[in-house]
Coordinates of C-alpha atoms in Angstrom, one line a residue:
M51 CA 0.0 -0.1 0.2
Q52 CA 1.5 3.4 -1.0
R53 CA -1.3 5.8 -0.5
K54 CA -2.2 8.0 3.1
I55 CA -3.9 6.4 5.2
R56 CA -7.1 7.8 5.2
M57 CA -8.8 9.0 9.1
G58 CA -12.3 9.5 10.3
M59 CA -12.7 11.7 13.2
V60 CA -14.9 11.7 16.2
G61 CA -15.4 15.2 18.3
G62 CA -13.7 18.4 17.3
G63 CA -16.4 20.3 15.8
R64 CA -17.5 23.8 15.3
G65 CA -15.7 25.6 19.1
A66 CA -13.8 22.7 19.6
F67 CA -9.9 23.5 20.2
I68 CA -7.9 20.4 19.7
G69 CA -10.2 18.8 17.0
A70 CA -8.4 21.3 14.8
V71 CA -4.6 21.0 16.4
H72 CA -5.4 17.2 16.1
R73 CA -6.1 18.2 12.5
T74 CA -2.8 20.3 11.7
A75 CA -1.0 17.6 13.3
A76 CA -1.8 15.3 11.1
A77 CA -1.9 16.8 7.8
I78 CA 1.6 18.5 8.0
D79 CA 3.4 15.2 6.9
G80 CA 1.3 14.3 4.0
E81 CA 0.5 11.3 5.4
I82 CA -2.9 10.8 6.4
D83 CA -6.1 12.2 4.8
L84 CA -8.9 13.4 6.3
V85 CA -12.3 11.9 5.0
C86 CA -14.9 12.3 7.1
G87 CA -15.7 12.3 11.0
A88 CA -18.9 12.5 13.3
F89 CA -17.8 15.7 14.8
S90 CA -20.3 16.7 17.5
S91 CA -22.9 14.8 19.7
T92 CA -25.7 16.6 17.6
A93 CA -25.8 15.3 14.1
E94 CA -26.9 18.8 12.8
K95 CA -23.6 20.3 14.3
S96 CA -21.3 17.3 13.2
K97 CA -22.9 17.9 9.3
A98 CA -22.6 21.6 9.5
S99 CA -19.1 21.2 11.0
G100 CA -18.0 18.5 8.3
E101 CA -19.2 21.0 5.8
D102 CA -16.5 24.0 7.6
L103 CA -14.1 21.4 6.6
M104 CA -15.0 21.0 3.3
L105 CA -15.4 16.9 3.7
A106 CA -18.2 15.2 1.1
P107 CA -21.7 15.6 2.3
E108 CA -22.3 12.1 2.4
R109 CA -19.0 11.4 4.7
C110 CA -20.3 14.0 8.0
Y111 CA -22.0 11.5 9.8
G112 CA -24.5 11.9 12.7
D113 CA -22.5 9.8 15.8
F114 CA -19.4 7.8 15.4
K115 CA -21.2 4.6 15.3
E116 CA -22.9 5.4 11.6
M117 CA -19.6 6.5 10.7
I118 CA -17.7 3.1 11.7
Q119 CA -20.3 0.9 10.0
K120 CA -20.9 3.1 6.5
E121 CA -16.8 3.4 6.3
K122 CA -16.4 -0.1 7.0
R123 CA -18.9 -1.3 3.6
R124 CA -17.0 1.5 1.9
K125 CA -14.2 -0.1 -0.5
D126 CA -12.1 3.5 0.3
G127 CA -12.8 3.3 3.2
I128 CA -11.2 4.7 6.4
D129 CA -7.7 3.2 7.8
A130 CA -8.3 4.7 11.2
V131 CA -10.6 7.0 13.9
S132 CA -9.0 9.7 15.8
I133 CA -10.7 10.4 18.9
V134 CA -10.5 14.3 20.2
T135 CA -13.8 14.1 22.5
P136 CA -14.2 14.8 26.0
N137 CA -12.8 12.1 28.1
H138 CA -16.2 10.3 29.3
M139 CA -16.0 9.3 25.1
H140 CA -13.2 8.1 24.8
F141 CA -14.1 4.4 25.2
A142 CA -17.0 3.6 23.2
P143 CA -16.3 5.0 19.8
A144 CA -12.0 3.4 20.8
K145 CA -13.6 0.1 21.3
M146 CA -15.9 0.4 18.6
A147 CA -13.4 1.3 15.7
L148 CA -10.8 -1.2 16.9
E149 CA -13.4 -4.2 17.3
N150 CA -14.5 -3.3 12.9
G151 CA -11.0 -3.1 12.0
F152 CA -9.6 0.2 12.6
H153 CA -6.5 1.6 13.7
V154 CA -7.5 4.4 16.8
I155 CA -5.5 7.7 17.7
C156 CA -7.0 9.1 21.1
D157 CA -6.3 12.1 22.9
K158 CA -5.2 11.9 26.9
P159 CA -6.1 11.3 29.4
V160 CA -6.9 7.6 27.4
T161 CA -10.4 6.8 29.4
F162 CA -12.6 8.0 31.9
T163 CA -11.5 5.5 34.0
L164 CA -8.6 2.9 34.6
S165 CA -11.0 0.2 34.6
E166 CA -11.7 1.4 31.0
A167 CA -8.1 1.3 29.8
R168 CA -7.8 -2.2 31.5
K169 CA -10.8 -3.3 28.9
L170 CA -9.3 -0.8 25.7
K171 CA -5.6 -2.7 26.4
D172 CA -7.4 -6.0 26.0
I173 CA -8.8 -5.1 22.9
V174 CA -6.1 -3.3 21.2
E175 CA -4.1 -7.0 22.3
K176 CA -7.2 -9.3 21.0
T177 CA -7.1 -7.1 17.2
G178 CA -3.5 -6.8 16.8
L179 CA -4.2 -3.2 15.8
T180 CA -2.0 -0.4 16.3
F181 CA -3.3 2.3 19.2
A182 CA -1.8 5.9 19.9
L183 CA -1.8 8.2 22.7
T184 CA -1.4 12.1 22.0
H185 CA 0.7 12.6 24.8
N186 CA 2.5 15.2 22.3
Y187 CA 5.2 17.0 24.6
T188 CA 6.6 13.4 23.8
G189 CA 7.5 14.4 20.0
Y190 CA 9.7 17.3 20.6
P191 CA 13.2 16.5 19.2
M192 CA 14.8 17.8 22.5
V193 CA 12.7 16.0 25.0
K194 CA 13.9 13.3 22.7
Q195 CA 17.4 13.9 23.3
A196 CA 16.5 14.6 26.6
R197 CA 15.8 10.5 27.0
H198 CA 18.5 10.3 25.2
L199 CA 21.2 12.0 27.8
V200 CA 19.5 9.9 30.6
Q201 CA 19.6 6.4 28.8
S202 CA 23.4 6.6 27.5
G203 CA 24.2 7.3 31.1
A204 CA 25.5 10.9 30.5
L205 CA 24.0 11.3 33.6
G206 CA 24.6 8.0 36.3
Q207 CA 21.8 7.2 38.6
I208 CA 19.2 9.6 38.3
R209 CA 18.6 10.9 42.2
K210 CA 15.9 13.5 41.6
V211 CA 13.4 14.4 39.2
V212 CA 11.1 18.0 38.9
V213 CA 8.3 18.4 36.7
E214 CA 5.6 21.6 36.7
Y215 CA 2.5 22.3 34.5
P216 CA 1.4 25.5 35.9
Q217 CA -1.5 27.5 34.1
G218 CA -3.8 30.3 35.2
W219 CA -6.5 29.8 32.6
L220 CA -8.4 28.9 35.4
A221 CA -8.1 31.1 38.0
F222 CA -11.6 32.2 38.3
L223 CA -14.5 30.1 37.6
E224 CA -14.3 30.0 33.9
E225 CA -16.9 26.8 34.1
K226 CA -20.1 29.7 34.9
R227 CA -19.1 31.9 32.3
G228 CA -20.2 29.6 28.9
Y229 CA -16.4 28.8 28.2
K230 CA -17.0 25.4 27.0
Q231 CA -13.7 24.1 27.1
A232 CA -13.6 25.2 30.8
E233 CA -17.6 22.9 31.2
W234 CA -16.6 20.1 30.5
R235 CA -12.7 20.1 32.0
T236 CA -14.8 20.8 35.5
D237 CA -17.4 18.7 34.7
P238 CA -17.1 15.5 36.9
K239 CA -19.5 13.5 34.3
R240 CA -17.7 14.3 31.3
S241 CA -13.6 14.7 32.8
G242 CA -13.7 11.7 35.3
I243 CA -12.5 11.8 39.1
A244 CA -9.9 14.7 38.8
G245 CA -9.7 17.9 36.7
A246 CA -6.1 19.2 36.8
V247 CA -4.4 16.1 37.7
G248 CA -6.1 14.8 34.7
D249 CA -5.5 17.5 32.2
I250 CA -1.8 18.6 32.8
G251 CA -1.4 16.6 35.4
T252 CA -1.2 13.1 33.2
H253 CA 1.3 15.1 30.8
A254 CA 3.5 16.3 33.5
E255 CA 3.8 12.4 34.7
N256 CA 3.8 11.2 31.3
L257 CA 7.0 13.6 30.6
A258 CA 8.8 12.3 33.6
E259 CA 8.6 8.7 33.0
Y260 CA 9.2 9.1 29.4
I261 CA 12.5 11.2 29.6
T262 CA 13.9 8.8 33.1
G263 CA 12.6 5.2 31.9
L264 CA 11.8 5.4 35.2
K265 CA 7.9 4.1 36.6
I266 CA 6.4 6.6 40.0
T267 CA 5.7 3.7 42.5
E268 CA 4.6 5.5 45.3
M269 CA 3.6 9.0 46.0
C270 CA 2.3 11.7 48.7
A271 CA -0.4 14.2 47.1
D272 CA -1.6 17.4 48.1
V273 CA -4.8 17.6 45.7
S274 CA -7.2 21.1 46.2
T275 CA -9.8 23.5 44.6
F276 CA -8.9 26.5 45.6
V277 CA -11.7 28.4 43.2
E278 CA -14.8 28.3 45.1
G279 CA -17.7 26.3 43.3
R280 CA -15.7 24.1 41.3
L281 CA -16.3 20.3 41.5
L282 CA -12.7 19.0 40.8
D283 CA -9.4 19.9 41.4
D284 CA -7.4 22.8 40.3
D285 CA -4.1 22.3 41.8
A286 CA -2.0 19.1 43.3
N287 CA 1.6 18.9 44.4
I288 CA 3.1 15.8 44.5
L289 CA 6.3 13.7 46.2
L290 CA 7.1 10.9 43.6
H291 CA 9.1 7.6 44.3
F292 CA 10.4 6.0 41.5
E293 CA 12.0 2.9 41.1
G294 CA 15.5 2.5 41.5
G295 CA 15.8 4.7 44.4
A296 CA 14.7 8.5 42.0
K297 CA 12.8 11.2 44.2
G298 CA 11.0 13.7 42.6
I299 CA 8.0 16.8 42.9
L300 CA 5.6 17.0 40.3
H301 CA 2.9 20.3 40.5
C302 CA 0.1 20.9 38.3
S303 CA -1.9 23.4 38.3
Q304 CA -4.7 25.6 36.2
I305 CA -5.1 28.6 38.4
A306 CA -1.0 29.9 38.9
N307 CA -2.4 33.2 37.9
G308 CA 0.0 34.8 34.8
D309 CA 1.1 31.3 34.0
E310 CA 0.6 29.9 30.4
N311 CA 1.9 26.2 29.2
N312 CA 4.6 26.4 31.6
L313 CA 5.4 22.9 31.5
N314 CA 9.0 21.9 32.6
I315 CA 11.2 19.5 33.6
R316 CA 14.3 18.8 35.5
V317 CA 16.2 15.8 35.2
Y318 CA 19.1 15.4 38.1
G319 CA 21.6 12.5 37.8
E320 CA 24.8 11.6 40.1
L321 CA 27.1 13.0 36.9
G322 CA 24.9 15.9 35.9
S323 CA 21.4 17.3 34.8
V324 CA 19.1 18.2 32.1
H325 CA 16.9 20.8 31.9
W326 CA 13.7 21.5 29.5
Y327 CA 11.1 23.9 29.4
Q328 CA 8.0 23.7 27.4
Q329 CA 7.7 27.1 26.1
E330 CA 11.4 27.5 25.0
P331 CA 11.0 23.6 23.5
N332 CA 14.4 24.2 21.1
T333 CA 16.7 24.4 23.8
L334 CA 18.2 21.7 26.1
V335 CA 20.3 22.5 28.8
H336 CA 22.5 19.7 29.9
K337 CA 24.8 20.8 32.8
S338 CA 27.1 20.0 35.8
Q339 CA 28.9 21.0 38.3
E340 CA 32.3 21.1 35.6
F341 CA 30.5 22.2 32.2
Q342 CA 27.2 23.3 30.3
K343 CA 26.1 22.2 27.3
V344 CA 23.2 23.8 25.2
Y345 CA 21.2 21.0 22.4
R346 CA 19.5 22.9 19.7
P347 CA 17.3 21.6 16.6
S348 CA 20.0 21.0 13.5
V349 CA 22.7 21.7 15.7
G350 CA 25.7 19.6 16.2
N351 CA 25.9 15.7 16.9
L352 CA 22.3 14.4 17.7
C353 CA 21.0 11.3 18.7
P354 CA 18.9 9.4 16.0
E355 CA 15.5 9.8 17.6
A356 CA 16.0 13.4 17.6
K357 CA 17.2 14.2 14.1
A358 CA 14.3 11.9 12.7
N359 CA 11.7 15.0 14.6
I360 CA 13.3 17.5 13.4
R361 CA 11.7 18.8 10.5
L362 CA 13.2 22.5 9.8
P363 CA 16.8 24.0 9.5
S364 CA 18.6 26.1 12.6
G365 CA 17.4 28.7 13.8
H366 CA 13.8 27.9 12.7
P367 CA 11.3 27.7 15.8
E368 CA 9.5 24.5 15.7
G369 CA 7.1 24.0 18.5
Y370 CA 3.4 22.8 19.6
L371 CA 2.2 21.5 16.2
E372 CA 4.9 19.8 15.3
A373 CA 5.7 17.8 18.2
F374 CA 1.9 16.8 18.3
A375 CA 2.7 15.5 14.0
N376 CA 5.4 14.0 15.3
I377 CA 3.0 11.4 16.5
Y378 CA 0.1 11.0 14.0
R379 CA 3.7 11.0 11.4
N380 CA 5.0 8.0 13.4
F381 CA 1.6 6.2 13.8
A382 CA 0.5 6.8 9.9
R383 CA 3.9 5.1 9.1
T384 CA 3.2 2.2 11.6
V385 CA -0.2 1.6 10.2
R386 CA 1.3 1.8 6.9
K387 CA 4.0 -0.7 7.7
R388 CA 1.9 -3.3 9.5
M389 CA -0.9 -2.8 6.8
N390 CA 1.7 -4.0 3.9
G391 CA 2.6 -6.7 6.6
E392 CA 6.1 -4.7 6.9
T393 CA 7.9 -4.6 10.6
P394 CA 8.0 -1.0 11.6
N395 CA 11.1 0.3 13.5
E396 CA 12.0 2.1 16.4
I397 CA 11.3 5.8 15.9
D398 CA 8.4 4.6 13.6
L399 CA 7.0 3.0 17.2
D400 CA 8.1 6.4 19.1
F401 CA 4.4 7.8 20.0
P402 CA 2.8 6.5 23.4
T403 CA 0.3 3.6 23.6
I404 CA -2.6 2.0 25.2
E405 CA 0.2 1.3 27.8
D406 CA 1.1 4.9 28.9
G407 CA -2.8 5.9 28.8
I408 CA -2.9 2.6 31.4
R409 CA -0.3 4.8 33.7
G410 CA -1.8 7.9 33.2
M411 CA -5.4 6.0 34.7
Q412 CA -3.6 4.9 37.4
F413 CA -1.9 8.0 37.9
V414 CA -5.3 9.7 38.4
E415 CA -6.7 7.2 40.5
T416 CA -3.6 7.3 43.1
V417 CA -3.0 10.9 43.2
I418 CA -6.9 11.6 43.7
A419 CA -6.5 8.5 46.5
S420 CA -3.5 9.7 48.0
G421 CA -5.1 13.6 48.1
K422 CA -7.7 12.2 50.6
S423 CA -5.8 10.0 52.5
N424 CA -4.2 10.4 55.9
T425 CA -1.6 8.3 55.1
K426 CA 1.8 9.7 53.6
W427 CA 2.5 7.5 51.1
V428 CA -0.1 5.2 48.6
K429 CA 1.6 2.9 46.5
F430 CA 1.4 3.3 42.2
K431 CA -2.0 1.6 41.7
S432 CA -1.6 -1.3 39.3

């Protein structure tokens, strides 16, 4: 098969922020065609959203069930489904898509509950299809370079990890002011048991485990809801224990007034440390008491994983959309190779999977349990 991957989208219609991000990311490399969708919970809005995207009217569906059933019968039907709905609507379309032979790429967190995530893992394993999760920050070239430095032993044994994700956009009760993105993220019926912890805390957890290669084993969490009238958490401060003896601090907040998307991580080993800030994503600093080295995309001797995810000559900024696109591109290449009976290579397979989704849901449930517990340390659920 030498053609583009044909993709359908669930969610992401008019007024949805993340749907446009997914569509742009999927289109950047020219390896994926969005050919259909069920873009909204109402058929009328879904069809109108499809018209906005200039899709064929007969492929703008009223709901995901109709889309999957009709696309399965088409000779030119889709190969994969992208799911960009609120959390409570991830599991059902992912399950149906996989069971009908379609590969899936899904926004995070993977499902509404840990139980759903485990069921989805069983389905992925049973079908043998490709499942990708858009923890997009792992797509940055300098994140991959940081991971390489840790894995190569350049930092020595990891001792401490500090990862933060402060935002300020929910410093006030935006969910009561008609702000759609705030409404569902703070609604337990659509977001789940966590607010900030599930929305951005899972990104911080995933980034820490991706770069270090170490799994969190237990934690002590202080979880808060600062804005009066809010139903879910908007701030959390968490002490972490990692396998191998490393200690960590994870802070996530959506009431950090003045911050935008200030995700950052510092990993300290016995021989040195790495420092990366998402708002300056093209710079990675590797330093110790004796030296300081700055890594930049397309400059110097970078690892193969970083090189494979660089798109532009040095000095041209790459950012959020390109990092997102790296996950879509690797997903597309993996799907294409598997459809051709070929074996994807390690760089093709460098994207978050259902396993990362389960770790994220385990993280959410453990943090919330720890936040409610009088016990100092709570074992990471497995």
